[in-house]
Amino acid sequence: MNLFQDKIKQLSHPPLPKRGKEEIKVLVDQLMDKMTLREKIGQLYQAAPEDAHIEGLHFDDSHATAQSIKEGLCGSILGIHTPENAYQLQKIAVEESRLGIPLFFGLDIIHGCRTTFPINLAMSCSFDPERIEEASRIAAKESAHTGINLTFSPMVDVVRDPRWGRVMESNGEDSYLSRILGRAYIRGYQQGDLSDNTSIGACVKHFAGYGAVEAGREYNTVDMSDRHLRMYHLPAYKSCVDEDCAGVMASFNVINGVPASCNRYLLTDILRNEWQYKGFVISDYTSTFEIMNHKITTDKKEVAKLCLHAGLDHEMVSTHYITYLEELVKENEVSVQTIEKSCRRILTFKYQLGLFDNPYKNIYDDPEQYMRLPEYRKAALEMAKRSIVLLKNDNQVLPLSRDKKIALIGPAAKTNHVVGGWGGLGRIEECISFSTGMENHGYQIAAHEGCSFEGSDNDGRLMEEAYQLAQDSDVILLAIGEPDSLTGEASSRSALGLTGRQLELAEKLKKLNKPMIGVIFTGRPLDLSWCAVHLDGLILGWYLGNETGNALASVISGEYNPSGRLTISFPRNVGQIPVYYNQLPTGRPSSTGGPGDLFKSCYTDIPNSPLYPFGYGLSYTTFAYSNLSLSTDCITGEEEAVISADITNTGNYPGKIISQLFIEALSFSVSRPVKEFKGFCHTDLEAGETKTVQFAITRDTLSYLNINNEMTPENRTYKIYVGSDSTTKNYLLLKYELSEVPKTNL
Ligand code: BGC
């Protein structure tokens, strides 16, 4: 029992009053009238006590964070996730600081809190916003019982370079999908009502363009045209702003020469002026300090001034604001009004959360009873099944019947380190390993690691043991990939192969001439070219969180017919990066797609196409599209065309297909991608069944930023495709005619 449990037990959690915008504005004004300049500046600082994670820690008077809170020099806290620690700090804020302004507590809850869901990239492969909303709702409910008020999620950076370890946090390479999924996360966290006792604020990140770091190297530079930024990177952040996300996090990177944390074009011109964003902007962890490493200035005081003027409200960890802003005001370098604007945004968020009504709203004495409820685990399992992508299934080697003798070999066979990066409050011991999942599903398996992920077993003893064990099997399941420690922040890789000696292990087992199925554990697209050729079946298992083993076994047994689709292209090798479906055409397109199509745009050694393209994924059944039809061949103004297609389950299993809508402009005033993803829908079909799918096409669907920087479809003709992945060739032509804009007499 910790020191504060008795006190926490006495806390109550009544529903909080719902306050409208106007009411909150008045309350903030009244409070700000009482605040000194120093206290206003204090609200702009987020502290991250190093020892925040130590349960039962006593934040006594000598503790630096406790001191700053008492002095009114701290607005929020990063990293706290136990009720005791949150309680202590909040108590200091409300009882011992002059005005008793409550703190808010922020933490990275990225793909689940205690119930861990698949990594975000995996979840995106479900193309299922409803289930993603459910996952983030569950994450919010759990978080809201551990003291957390804000999560640094969703991450909607568009990523085309799998070398970047943070690709695992993203929704993949497409901005349209990321827009839709980003909003789903926010609805789940916030429910449109931050004052609800089970809501937490969502802070979208990393604004902007962090997914495009050069060479996939963490914390690296981004440089791109404004058109590119606006067409591919900004829309997903914008959609989160439209969904009323509480916060926006400025990214680490320099973009077009200016670090995001002091980038006025991004933080003020676009975010505030163009998008009318009303929430707060927070820096990334010490990203303001790093402005000096970017060699924008050598002076810390200048950092404070640059960031505040750019539109950054809240400094994460770095202390330039609390150290220098008062001085800058005295020197007339910064106005009080600018500081007040930022302070107002932080206080508004606190009022929206209801922290002034109940500063302890998320603090409960027994959080455990709210964690991993049976319905949460069920949702995590469903999400995990839908995140799996079947990449190869020669001779219908899958599903596997239970009478087969299975050798389950590889470093991921028995491990329960299957959460992936950013595991929230997830616990390894609560994860179902692959082997346990197989046993739970009634399979007789012999499991062996075969080698480590890292390649430390240099004498090959493990490999030999696995080889001997596999001799006695009917089929080999290879559980291979990259370790979960290589997924997430600071995990950039220059090579994308299986790590350590796993390829050697696979080659050795291949000599046994048995059916072999690879199950790939990874946080990113790996180079799977060997596997694609030599394995009979290939399942992309990602890192699936708590229910990993159960979800995999459910797909392997056929109990769940795989339906996931890739949201990021898998390259053939590192040299092919970036490879993505919506590339621009080239002046010399290769008709063969390479290799060696002389004087055409291709490689001499590999095809241009990725190993597996965006949208790709197999099922145990097969599907066929027919009767593609358009309601009209020309639309104008706000008219809508509807494209329909019949889809038939032509195989022997019931299954789900995710149909995808793409467009291609035949001409335009600027070069446009060979295909643009514009819609998707899920259809469940019994064997032999046919259903019709429909997509609406409007001006919006066809619009692109033209040569005059207008979002318009122009007067152009488009190919409208419906199919099962980005290589689909089923299309019909649709013309768009601009309507005359009526002139009004003023
Ligand atoms: C990451 C952010 C994260 C922050 C706080 C940073 O290093 O880039 O994504 O939200 O830390 O944990």
GROMACS .gro file of C-alpha atoms in nm, residues 215-625:
model
  411
  215ALA     CA    1   1.717   0.860  -4.607
  216GLY     CA    2   1.481   0.741  -4.335
  217ARG     CA    3   1.729   0.857  -4.074
  218GLU     CA    4   1.571   0.959  -3.744
  219TYR     CA    5   1.569   1.331  -3.657
  220ASN     CA    6   1.691   1.414  -4.009
  221THR     CA    7   1.602   1.694  -4.249
  222VAL     CA    8   1.294   1.728  -4.469
  223ASP     CA    9   1.293   1.927  -4.789
  224MET     CA   10   1.002   1.932  -5.031
  225SER     CA   11   0.804   2.161  -5.255
  226ASP     CA   12   0.504   2.340  -5.113
  227ARG     CA   13   0.279   2.154  -5.357
  228HIS     CA   14   0.412   1.823  -5.236
  229LEU     CA   15   0.374   1.924  -4.873
  230ARG     CA   16   0.017   2.036  -4.928
  231MET     CA   17  -0.093   1.745  -5.144
  232TYR     CA   18   0.063   1.456  -4.951
  233HIS     CA   19   0.163   1.555  -4.600
  234LEU     CA   20  -0.064   1.830  -4.471
  235PRO     CA   21  -0.408   1.677  -4.543
  236ALA     CA   22  -0.385   1.418  -4.265
  237TYR     CA   23  -0.291   1.676  -3.999
  238LYS     CA   24  -0.563   1.904  -4.133
  239SER     CA   25  -0.825   1.634  -4.098
  240CYS     CA   26  -0.724   1.591  -3.733
  241VAL     CA   27  -0.763   1.965  -3.682
  242ASP     CA   28  -1.107   1.938  -3.841
  243GLU     CA   29  -1.187   1.664  -3.591
  244ASP     CA   30  -1.099   1.911  -3.312
  245CYS     CA   31  -0.785   1.748  -3.179
  246ALA     CA   32  -0.681   1.911  -2.853
  247GLY     CA   33  -0.316   1.951  -2.946
  248VAL     CA   34  -0.071   1.957  -3.235
  249MET     CA   35   0.293   1.859  -3.186
  250ALA     CA   36   0.560   2.037  -3.387
  251SER     CA   37   0.806   1.789  -3.531
  252PHE     CA   38   1.178   1.752  -3.471
  253ASN     CA   39   1.276   1.814  -3.830
  254VAL     CA   40   1.382   2.115  -4.027
  255ILE     CA   41   1.142   2.162  -4.313
  256ASN     CA   42   1.251   2.364  -4.612
  257GLY     CA   43   1.524   2.519  -4.403
  258VAL     CA   44   1.328   2.606  -4.090
  259PRO     CA   45   1.291   2.382  -3.783
  260ALA     CA   46   0.924   2.298  -3.732
  261SER     CA   47   0.929   2.422  -3.371
  262CYS     CA   48   1.004   2.777  -3.482
  263ASN     CA   49   0.838   2.759  -3.821
  264ARG     CA   50   0.594   3.045  -3.845
  265TYR     CA   51   0.472   2.938  -4.188
  266LEU     CA   52   0.358   2.604  -4.045
  267LEU     CA   53   0.249   2.700  -3.696
  268THR     CA   54   0.079   3.029  -3.771
  269ASP     CA   55   0.020   3.086  -4.142
  270ILE     CA   56  -0.112   2.738  -4.211
  271LEU     CA   57  -0.232   2.608  -3.876
  272ARG     CA   58  -0.389   2.921  -3.730
  273ASN     CA   59  -0.470   3.136  -4.028
  274GLU     CA   60  -0.559   2.889  -4.300
  275TRP     CA   61  -0.701   2.611  -4.086
  276GLN     CA   62  -0.839   2.821  -3.802
  277TYR     CA   63  -0.694   2.581  -3.546
  278LYS     CA   64  -0.795   2.674  -3.192
  279GLY     CA   65  -0.609   2.420  -2.976
  280PHE     CA   66  -0.253   2.437  -2.847
  281VAL     CA   67   0.079   2.357  -3.014
  282ILE     CA   68   0.343   2.170  -2.819
  283SER     CA   69   0.705   2.113  -2.917
  284ASP     CA   70   0.851   1.766  -2.944
  285TYR     CA   71   1.084   1.648  -2.668
  286THR     CA   72   1.360   1.915  -2.643
  287SER     CA   73   1.300   2.007  -3.008
  288THR     CA   74   1.323   2.376  -2.913
  289PHE     CA   75   1.670   2.324  -2.767
  290GLU     CA   76   1.768   2.148  -3.090
  291ILE     CA   77   1.705   2.467  -3.286
  292MET     CA   78   2.059   2.559  -3.181
  293ASN     CA   79   2.188   2.230  -3.323
  294HIS     CA   80   2.015   2.324  -3.646
  295LYS     CA   81   2.233   2.635  -3.629
  296ILE     CA   82   1.950   2.883  -3.647
  297THR     CA   83   2.088   3.063  -3.344
  298THR     CA   84   2.349   3.011  -3.075
  299ASP     CA   85   2.144   3.189  -2.814
  300LYS     CA   86   1.886   3.026  -2.588
  301LYS     CA   87   1.697   3.349  -2.535
  302GLU     CA   88   1.661   3.382  -2.910
  303VAL     CA   89   1.516   3.030  -2.917
  304ALA     CA   90   1.239   3.138  -2.681
  305LYS     CA   91   1.160   3.440  -2.894
  306LEU     CA   92   1.166   3.253  -3.225
  307CYS     CA   93   0.941   2.974  -3.103
  308LEU     CA   94   0.686   3.195  -2.935
  309HIS     CA   95   0.662   3.420  -3.237
  310ALA     CA   96   0.629   3.123  -3.467
  311GLY     CA   97   0.323   3.006  -3.272
  312LEU     CA   98   0.454   2.740  -3.035
  313ASP     CA   99   0.252   2.744  -2.711
  314HIS     CA  100   0.394   2.474  -2.489
  315GLU     CA  101   0.757   2.364  -2.451
  316MET     CA  102   0.811   1.997  -2.387
  317VAL     CA  103   1.100   1.948  -2.140
  318SER     CA  104   1.315   2.240  -2.256
  319THR     CA  105   1.298   2.551  -2.039
  320HIS     CA  106   1.359   2.846  -2.271
  321TYR     CA  107   1.017   2.996  -2.210
  322ILE     CA  108   1.022   2.982  -1.832
  323THR     CA  109   1.381   3.105  -1.824
  324TYR     CA  110   1.376   3.390  -2.075
  325LEU     CA  111   1.026   3.512  -2.161
  326GLU     CA  112   0.999   3.752  -1.869
  327GLU     CA  113   1.329   3.911  -1.963
  328LEU     CA  114   1.223   3.929  -2.328
  329VAL     CA  115   0.909   4.116  -2.227
  330LYS     CA  116   1.115   4.367  -2.027
  331GLU     CA  117   1.336   4.417  -2.330
  332ASN     CA  118   1.029   4.472  -2.551
  333GLU     CA  119   1.128   4.177  -2.766
  334VAL     CA  120   0.815   3.981  -2.689
  335SER     CA  121   0.472   4.117  -2.608
  336VAL     CA  122   0.266   4.013  -2.308
  337GLN     CA  123  -0.026   3.957  -2.546
  338THR     CA  124   0.163   3.690  -2.737
  339ILE     CA  125   0.237   3.507  -2.414
  340GLU     CA  126  -0.124   3.542  -2.307
  341LYS     CA  127  -0.248   3.389  -2.630
  342SER     CA  128  -0.049   3.076  -2.562
  343CYS     CA  129  -0.140   3.068  -2.194
  344ARG     CA  130  -0.506   3.101  -2.287
  345ARG     CA  131  -0.486   2.793  -2.509
  346ILE     CA  132  -0.340   2.581  -2.230
  347LEU     CA  133  -0.595   2.700  -1.977
  348THR     CA  134  -0.877   2.646  -2.225
  349PHE     CA  135  -0.771   2.284  -2.266
  350LYS     CA  136  -0.772   2.239  -1.889
  351TYR     CA  137  -1.121   2.386  -1.865
  352GLN     CA  138  -1.238   2.166  -2.153
  353LEU     CA  139  -1.108   1.861  -1.971
  354GLY     CA  140  -1.296   1.969  -1.661
  355LEU     CA  141  -0.980   1.983  -1.453
  356PHE     CA  142  -1.094   2.298  -1.277
  357ASP     CA  143  -1.409   2.113  -1.175
  358ASN     CA  144  -1.223   1.802  -1.071
  359PRO     CA  145  -0.842   1.815  -1.092
  360TYR     CA  146  -0.833   1.446  -0.990
  361LYS     CA  147  -1.078   1.334  -1.256
  362ASN     CA  148  -0.857   1.059  -1.395
  363ILE     CA  149  -0.707   0.943  -1.068
  364TYR     CA  150  -0.850   0.621  -0.923
  365ASP     CA  151  -0.730   0.413  -0.633
  366ASP     CA  152  -0.758   0.081  -0.814
  367PRO     CA  153  -0.694   0.134  -1.185
  368GLU     CA  154  -0.643  -0.238  -1.227
  369GLN     CA  155  -1.016  -0.306  -1.226
  370TYR     CA  156  -1.056  -0.090  -1.538
  371MET     CA  157  -0.781  -0.260  -1.736
  372ARG     CA  158  -0.799  -0.542  -1.988
  373LEU     CA  159  -1.170  -0.601  -1.949
  374PRO     CA  160  -1.290  -0.904  -2.143
  375GLU     CA  161  -1.451  -0.686  -2.410
  376TYR     CA  162  -1.123  -0.494  -2.453
  377ARG     CA  163  -0.930  -0.813  -2.509
  378LYS     CA  164  -1.191  -0.930  -2.755
  379ALA     CA  165  -1.160  -0.603  -2.947
  380ALA     CA  166  -0.779  -0.636  -2.945
  381LEU     CA  167  -0.807  -0.987  -3.088
  382GLU     CA  168  -1.049  -0.880  -3.361
  383MET     CA  169  -0.824  -0.589  -3.455
  384ALA     CA  170  -0.520  -0.816  -3.461
  385LYS     CA  171  -0.689  -1.064  -3.696
  386ARG     CA  172  -0.787  -0.785  -3.933
  387SER     CA  173  -0.435  -0.641  -3.932
  388ILE     CA  174  -0.272  -0.959  -4.066
  389VAL     CA  175  -0.193  -0.961  -4.438
  390LEU     CA  176  -0.161  -1.285  -4.635
  391LEU     CA  177   0.114  -1.224  -4.890
  392LYS     CA  178   0.156  -1.565  -5.049
  393ASN     CA  179  -0.031  -1.895  -5.044
  394ASP     CA  180   0.100  -2.130  -5.311
  395ASN     CA  181  -0.098  -2.448  -5.364
  396GLN     CA  182  -0.325  -2.337  -5.082
  397VAL     CA  183  -0.070  -2.443  -4.825
  398LEU     CA  184  -0.284  -2.244  -4.579
  399PRO     CA  185  -0.503  -2.286  -4.380
  400LEU     CA  186  -0.336  -2.568  -4.186
  401SER     CA  187  -0.535  -2.857  -4.054
  402ARG     CA  188  -0.483  -2.955  -3.694
  403ASP     CA  189  -0.367  -3.307  -3.774
  404LYS     CA  190  -0.044  -3.176  -3.925
  405LYS     CA  191   0.278  -3.207  -3.729
  406ILE     CA  192   0.406  -2.851  -3.714
  407ALA     CA  193   0.757  -2.734  -3.642
  408LEU     CA  194   0.737  -2.372  -3.530
  409ILE     CA  195   1.086  -2.233  -3.574
  410GLY     CA  196   1.239  -1.890  -3.537
  411PRO     CA  197   1.321  -1.621  -3.284
  412ALA     CA  198   0.956  -1.508  -3.278
  413ALA     CA  199   0.818  -1.859  -3.217
  414LYS     CA  200   0.799  -1.849  -2.842
  415THR     CA  201   0.866  -1.493  -2.741
  416ASN     CA  202   0.601  -1.275  -2.585
  417HIS     CA  203   0.792  -0.958  -2.673
  418VAL     CA  204   0.529  -0.889  -2.934
  419VAL     CA  205   0.397  -0.545  -2.848
  420GLY     CA  206   0.620  -0.347  -3.084
  421GLY     CA  207   0.746   0.005  -3.019
  422TRP     CA  208   0.547   0.249  -2.804
  423GLY     CA  209   0.381  -0.019  -2.599
  424GLY     CA  210   0.201   0.218  -2.361
  425LEU     CA  211   0.142   0.048  -2.026
  426GLY     CA  212   0.129  -0.294  -2.192
  427ARG     CA  213   0.296  -0.583  -2.017
  428ILE     CA  214   0.499  -0.852  -2.184
  429GLU     CA  215   0.361  -1.119  -1.953
  430GLU     CA  216   0.011  -1.037  -2.076
  431CYS     CA  217   0.098  -1.110  -2.438
  432ILE     CA  218   0.011  -1.438  -2.607
  433SER     CA  219   0.315  -1.571  -2.789
  434PHE     CA  220   0.281  -1.737  -3.127
  435SER     CA  221   0.340  -2.085  -2.985
  436THR     CA  222   0.087  -2.037  -2.705
  437GLY     CA  223  -0.169  -1.911  -2.955
  438MET     CA  224  -0.117  -2.222  -3.168
  439GLU     CA  225  -0.161  -2.446  -2.866
  440ASN     CA  226  -0.472  -2.252  -2.760
  441HIS     CA  227  -0.612  -2.336  -3.102
  442GLY     CA  228  -0.554  -2.708  -3.061
  443TYR     CA  229  -0.238  -2.746  -3.269
  444GLN     CA  230   0.035  -2.992  -3.174
  445ILE     CA  231   0.353  -2.797  -3.228
  446ALA     CA  232   0.719  -2.842  -3.160
  447ALA     CA  233   0.867  -2.495  -3.114
  448HIS     CA  234   1.229  -2.386  -3.125
  449GLU     CA  235   1.390  -2.044  -3.163
  450GLY     CA  236   1.642  -2.168  -3.422
  451CYS     CA  237   1.855  -1.857  -3.375
  452SER     CA  238   1.827  -1.523  -3.204
  453PHE     CA  239   1.707  -1.207  -3.377
  454GLU     CA  240   2.044  -1.052  -3.314
  455GLY     CA  241   2.264  -1.333  -3.442
  456SER     CA  242   2.445  -1.387  -3.115
  457ASP     CA  243   2.433  -1.769  -3.130
  458ASN     CA  244   2.744  -1.790  -3.340
  459ASP     CA  245   2.818  -2.158  -3.301
  460GLY     CA  246   2.497  -2.248  -3.481
  461ARG     CA  247   2.389  -2.487  -3.208
  462LEU     CA  248   2.034  -2.349  -3.199
  463MET     CA  249   2.008  -2.377  -3.574
  464GLU     CA  250   2.117  -2.737  -3.571
  465GLU     CA  251   1.870  -2.825  -3.294
  466ALA     CA  252   1.588  -2.659  -3.488
  467TYR     CA  253   1.687  -2.847  -3.802
  468GLN     CA  254   1.676  -3.180  -3.619
  469LEU     CA  255   1.340  -3.096  -3.468
  470ALA     CA  256   1.192  -2.989  -3.801
  471GLN     CA  257   1.291  -3.320  -3.966
  472ASP     CA  258   1.004  -3.487  -3.791
  473SER     CA  259   0.738  -3.238  -3.903
  474ASP     CA  260   0.487  -3.223  -4.188
  475VAL     CA  261   0.512  -2.848  -4.224
  476ILE     CA  262   0.743  -2.575  -4.099
  477LEU     CA  263   0.615  -2.243  -3.970
  478LEU     CA  264   0.898  -1.992  -3.968
  479ALA     CA  265   0.852  -1.711  -3.715
  480ILE     CA  266   1.105  -1.457  -3.834
  481GLY     CA  267   1.156  -1.087  -3.902
  482GLU     CA  268   1.304  -0.808  -3.694
  483PRO     CA  269   1.291  -0.780  -3.315
  484ASP     CA  270   1.034  -0.550  -3.160
  485SER     CA  271   1.322  -0.352  -3.010
  486LEU     CA  272   1.398  -0.232  -3.365
  487THR     CA  273   1.056  -0.078  -3.412
  488GLY     CA  274   0.969   0.278  -3.318
  489GLU     CA  275   1.165   0.591  -3.241
  490ALA     CA  276   1.541   0.585  -3.291
  491SER     CA  277   1.521   0.255  -3.482
  492SER     CA  278   1.621   0.359  -3.833
  493ARG     CA  279   1.785   0.079  -4.030
  494SER     CA  280   2.003   0.101  -4.339
  495ALA     CA  281   1.933  -0.260  -4.436
  496LEU     CA  282   1.591  -0.420  -4.446
  497GLY     CA  283   1.672  -0.788  -4.439
  498LEU     CA  284   1.583  -1.040  -4.173
  499THR     CA  285   1.817  -0.958  -3.887
  500GLY     CA  286   2.100  -1.177  -3.756
  501ARG     CA  287   2.126  -1.526  -3.904
  502GLN     CA  288   1.758  -1.580  -3.978
  503LEU     CA  289   1.804  -1.605  -4.354
  504GLU     CA  290   2.067  -1.872  -4.300
  505LEU     CA  291   1.821  -2.055  -4.074
  506ALA     CA  292   1.550  -2.037  -4.339
  507GLU     CA  293   1.787  -2.161  -4.610
  508LYS     CA  294   1.895  -2.453  -4.396
  509LEU     CA  295   1.537  -2.557  -4.318
  510LYS     CA  296   1.447  -2.525  -4.684
  511LYS     CA  297   1.679  -2.819  -4.749
  512LEU     CA  298   1.430  -3.042  -4.568
  513ASN     CA  299   1.197  -2.999  -4.864
  514LYS     CA  300   0.887  -2.957  -4.654
  515PRO     CA  301   0.612  -2.706  -4.703
  516MET     CA  302   0.735  -2.390  -4.535
  517ILE     CA  303   0.530  -2.088  -4.429
  518GLY     CA  304   0.689  -1.765  -4.313
  519VAL     CA  305   0.517  -1.555  -4.049
  520ILE     CA  306   0.686  -1.217  -4.049
  521PHE     CA  307   0.719  -1.019  -3.728
  522THR     CA  308   0.811  -0.665  -3.815
  523GLY     CA  309   0.741  -0.298  -3.762
  524ARG     CA  310   0.815  -0.201  -4.122
  525PRO     CA  311   0.828  -0.337  -4.476
  526LEU     CA  312   1.128  -0.571  -4.481
  527ASP     CA  313   1.310  -0.701  -4.784
  528LEU     CA  314   1.122  -1.030  -4.822
  529SER     CA  315   1.255  -1.120  -5.165
  530TRP     CA  316   1.403  -1.452  -5.056
  531CYS     CA  317   1.088  -1.546  -4.869
  532ALA     CA  318   0.868  -1.448  -5.163
  533VAL     CA  319   1.051  -1.694  -5.386
  534HIS     CA  320   1.133  -1.982  -5.155
  535LEU     CA  321   0.849  -2.006  -4.907
  536ASP     CA  322   0.515  -2.162  -4.994
  537GLY     CA  323   0.315  -1.931  -4.775
  538LEU     CA  324   0.384  -1.590  -4.629
  539ILE     CA  325   0.187  -1.418  -4.357
  540LEU     CA  326   0.259  -1.064  -4.251
  541GLY     CA  327   0.213  -1.078  -3.875
  542TRP     CA  328   0.360  -0.737  -3.786
  543TYR     CA  329   0.364  -0.685  -3.410
  544LEU     CA  330   0.011  -0.751  -3.299
  545GLY     CA  331   0.012  -0.673  -2.927
  546ASN     CA  332  -0.151  -0.874  -2.649
  547GLU     CA  333  -0.340  -1.117  -2.871
  548THR     CA  334  -0.060  -1.191  -3.118
  549GLY     CA  335  -0.057  -1.571  -3.091
  550ASN     CA  336  -0.433  -1.610  -3.084
  551ALA     CA  337  -0.479  -1.387  -3.388
  552LEU     CA  338  -0.212  -1.567  -3.589
  553ALA     CA  339  -0.348  -1.909  -3.499
  554SER     CA  340  -0.693  -1.798  -3.595
  555VAL     CA  341  -0.571  -1.703  -3.943
  556ILE     CA  342  -0.352  -2.011  -3.977
  557SER     CA  343  -0.643  -2.239  -3.892
  558GLY     CA  344  -0.877  -2.061  -4.131
  559GLU     CA  345  -1.111  -1.966  -3.848
  560TYR     CA  346  -1.049  -1.609  -3.968
  561ASN     CA  347  -1.003  -1.570  -4.342
  562PRO     CA  348  -0.735  -1.300  -4.380
  563SER     CA  349  -0.861  -0.966  -4.508
  564GLY     CA  350  -0.580  -0.717  -4.435
  565ARG     CA  351  -0.434  -0.514  -4.721
  566LEU     CA  352  -0.098  -0.341  -4.736
  567THR     CA  353  -0.100   0.030  -4.668
  568ILE     CA  354   0.264   0.059  -4.763
  569SER     CA  355   0.456  -0.095  -5.052
  570PHE     CA  356   0.714  -0.362  -4.977
  571PRO     CA  357   1.034  -0.291  -5.172
  572ARG     CA  358   1.238  -0.553  -5.352
  573ASN     CA  359   1.552  -0.417  -5.192
  574VAL     CA  360   1.680  -0.106  -5.015
  575GLY     CA  361   1.801   0.051  -5.340
  576GLN     CA  362   1.445   0.071  -5.468
  577ILE     CA  363   1.335   0.304  -5.186
  578PRO     CA  364   1.127   0.514  -5.207
  579VAL     CA  365   0.881   0.296  -5.391
  580TYR     CA  366   0.511   0.382  -5.357
  581TYR     CA  367   0.198   0.341  -5.563
  582ASN     CA  368   0.121   0.706  -5.637
  583GLN     CA  369   0.441   0.806  -5.809
  584LEU     CA  370   0.441   1.063  -6.086
  585PRO     CA  371   0.465   0.933  -6.441
  586THR     CA  372   0.804   0.964  -6.609
  587GLY     CA  373   0.887   1.101  -6.953
  588ARG     CA  374   1.009   0.758  -7.053
  589PRO     CA  375   0.783   0.504  -6.895
  590SER     CA  376   0.898   0.148  -6.938
  591SER     CA  377   0.637  -0.066  -7.112
  592THR     CA  378   0.787  -0.380  -6.961
  593GLY     CA  379   0.840  -0.229  -6.617
  594GLY     CA  380   1.206  -0.326  -6.643
  595PRO     CA  381   1.462  -0.450  -6.587
  596GLY     CA  382   1.679  -0.349  -6.876
  597ASP     CA  383   1.423  -0.166  -7.093
  598LEU     CA  384   1.694   0.043  -7.254
  599PHE     CA  385   1.661   0.424  -7.234
  600LYS     CA  386   1.338   0.386  -7.040
  601SER     CA  387   1.285   0.469  -6.676
  602CYS     CA  388   1.379   0.145  -6.505
  603TYR     CA  389   1.658  -0.043  -6.333
  604THR     CA  390   1.894  -0.280  -6.504
  605ASP     CA  391   1.863  -0.535  -6.227
  606ILE     CA  392   1.512  -0.535  -6.079
  607PRO     CA  393   1.161  -0.448  -6.195
  608ASN     CA  394   1.021  -0.107  -6.107
  609SER     CA  395   0.725  -0.257  -5.926
  610PRO     CA  396   0.754  -0.322  -5.555
  611LEU     CA  397   0.760  -0.678  -5.428
  612TYR     CA  398   0.411  -0.621  -5.284
  613PRO     CA  399   0.215  -0.308  -5.373
  614PHE     CA  400  -0.013  -0.077  -5.176
  615GLY     CA  401  -0.355  -0.234  -5.133
  616TYR     CA  402  -0.230  -0.588  -5.187
  617GLY     CA  403  -0.341  -0.883  -4.975
  618LEU     CA  404  -0.468  -1.236  -5.037
  619SER     CA  405  -0.757  -1.432  -4.894
  620TYR     CA  406  -0.823  -1.805  -4.872
  621THR     CA  407  -1.089  -1.746  -5.130
  622THR     CA  408  -1.076  -1.558  -5.460
  623PHE     CA  409  -1.275  -1.263  -5.584
  624ALA     CA  410  -1.364  -1.136  -5.930
  625TYR     CA  411  -1.490  -0.796  -6.037
   0.00000   0.00000   0.00000
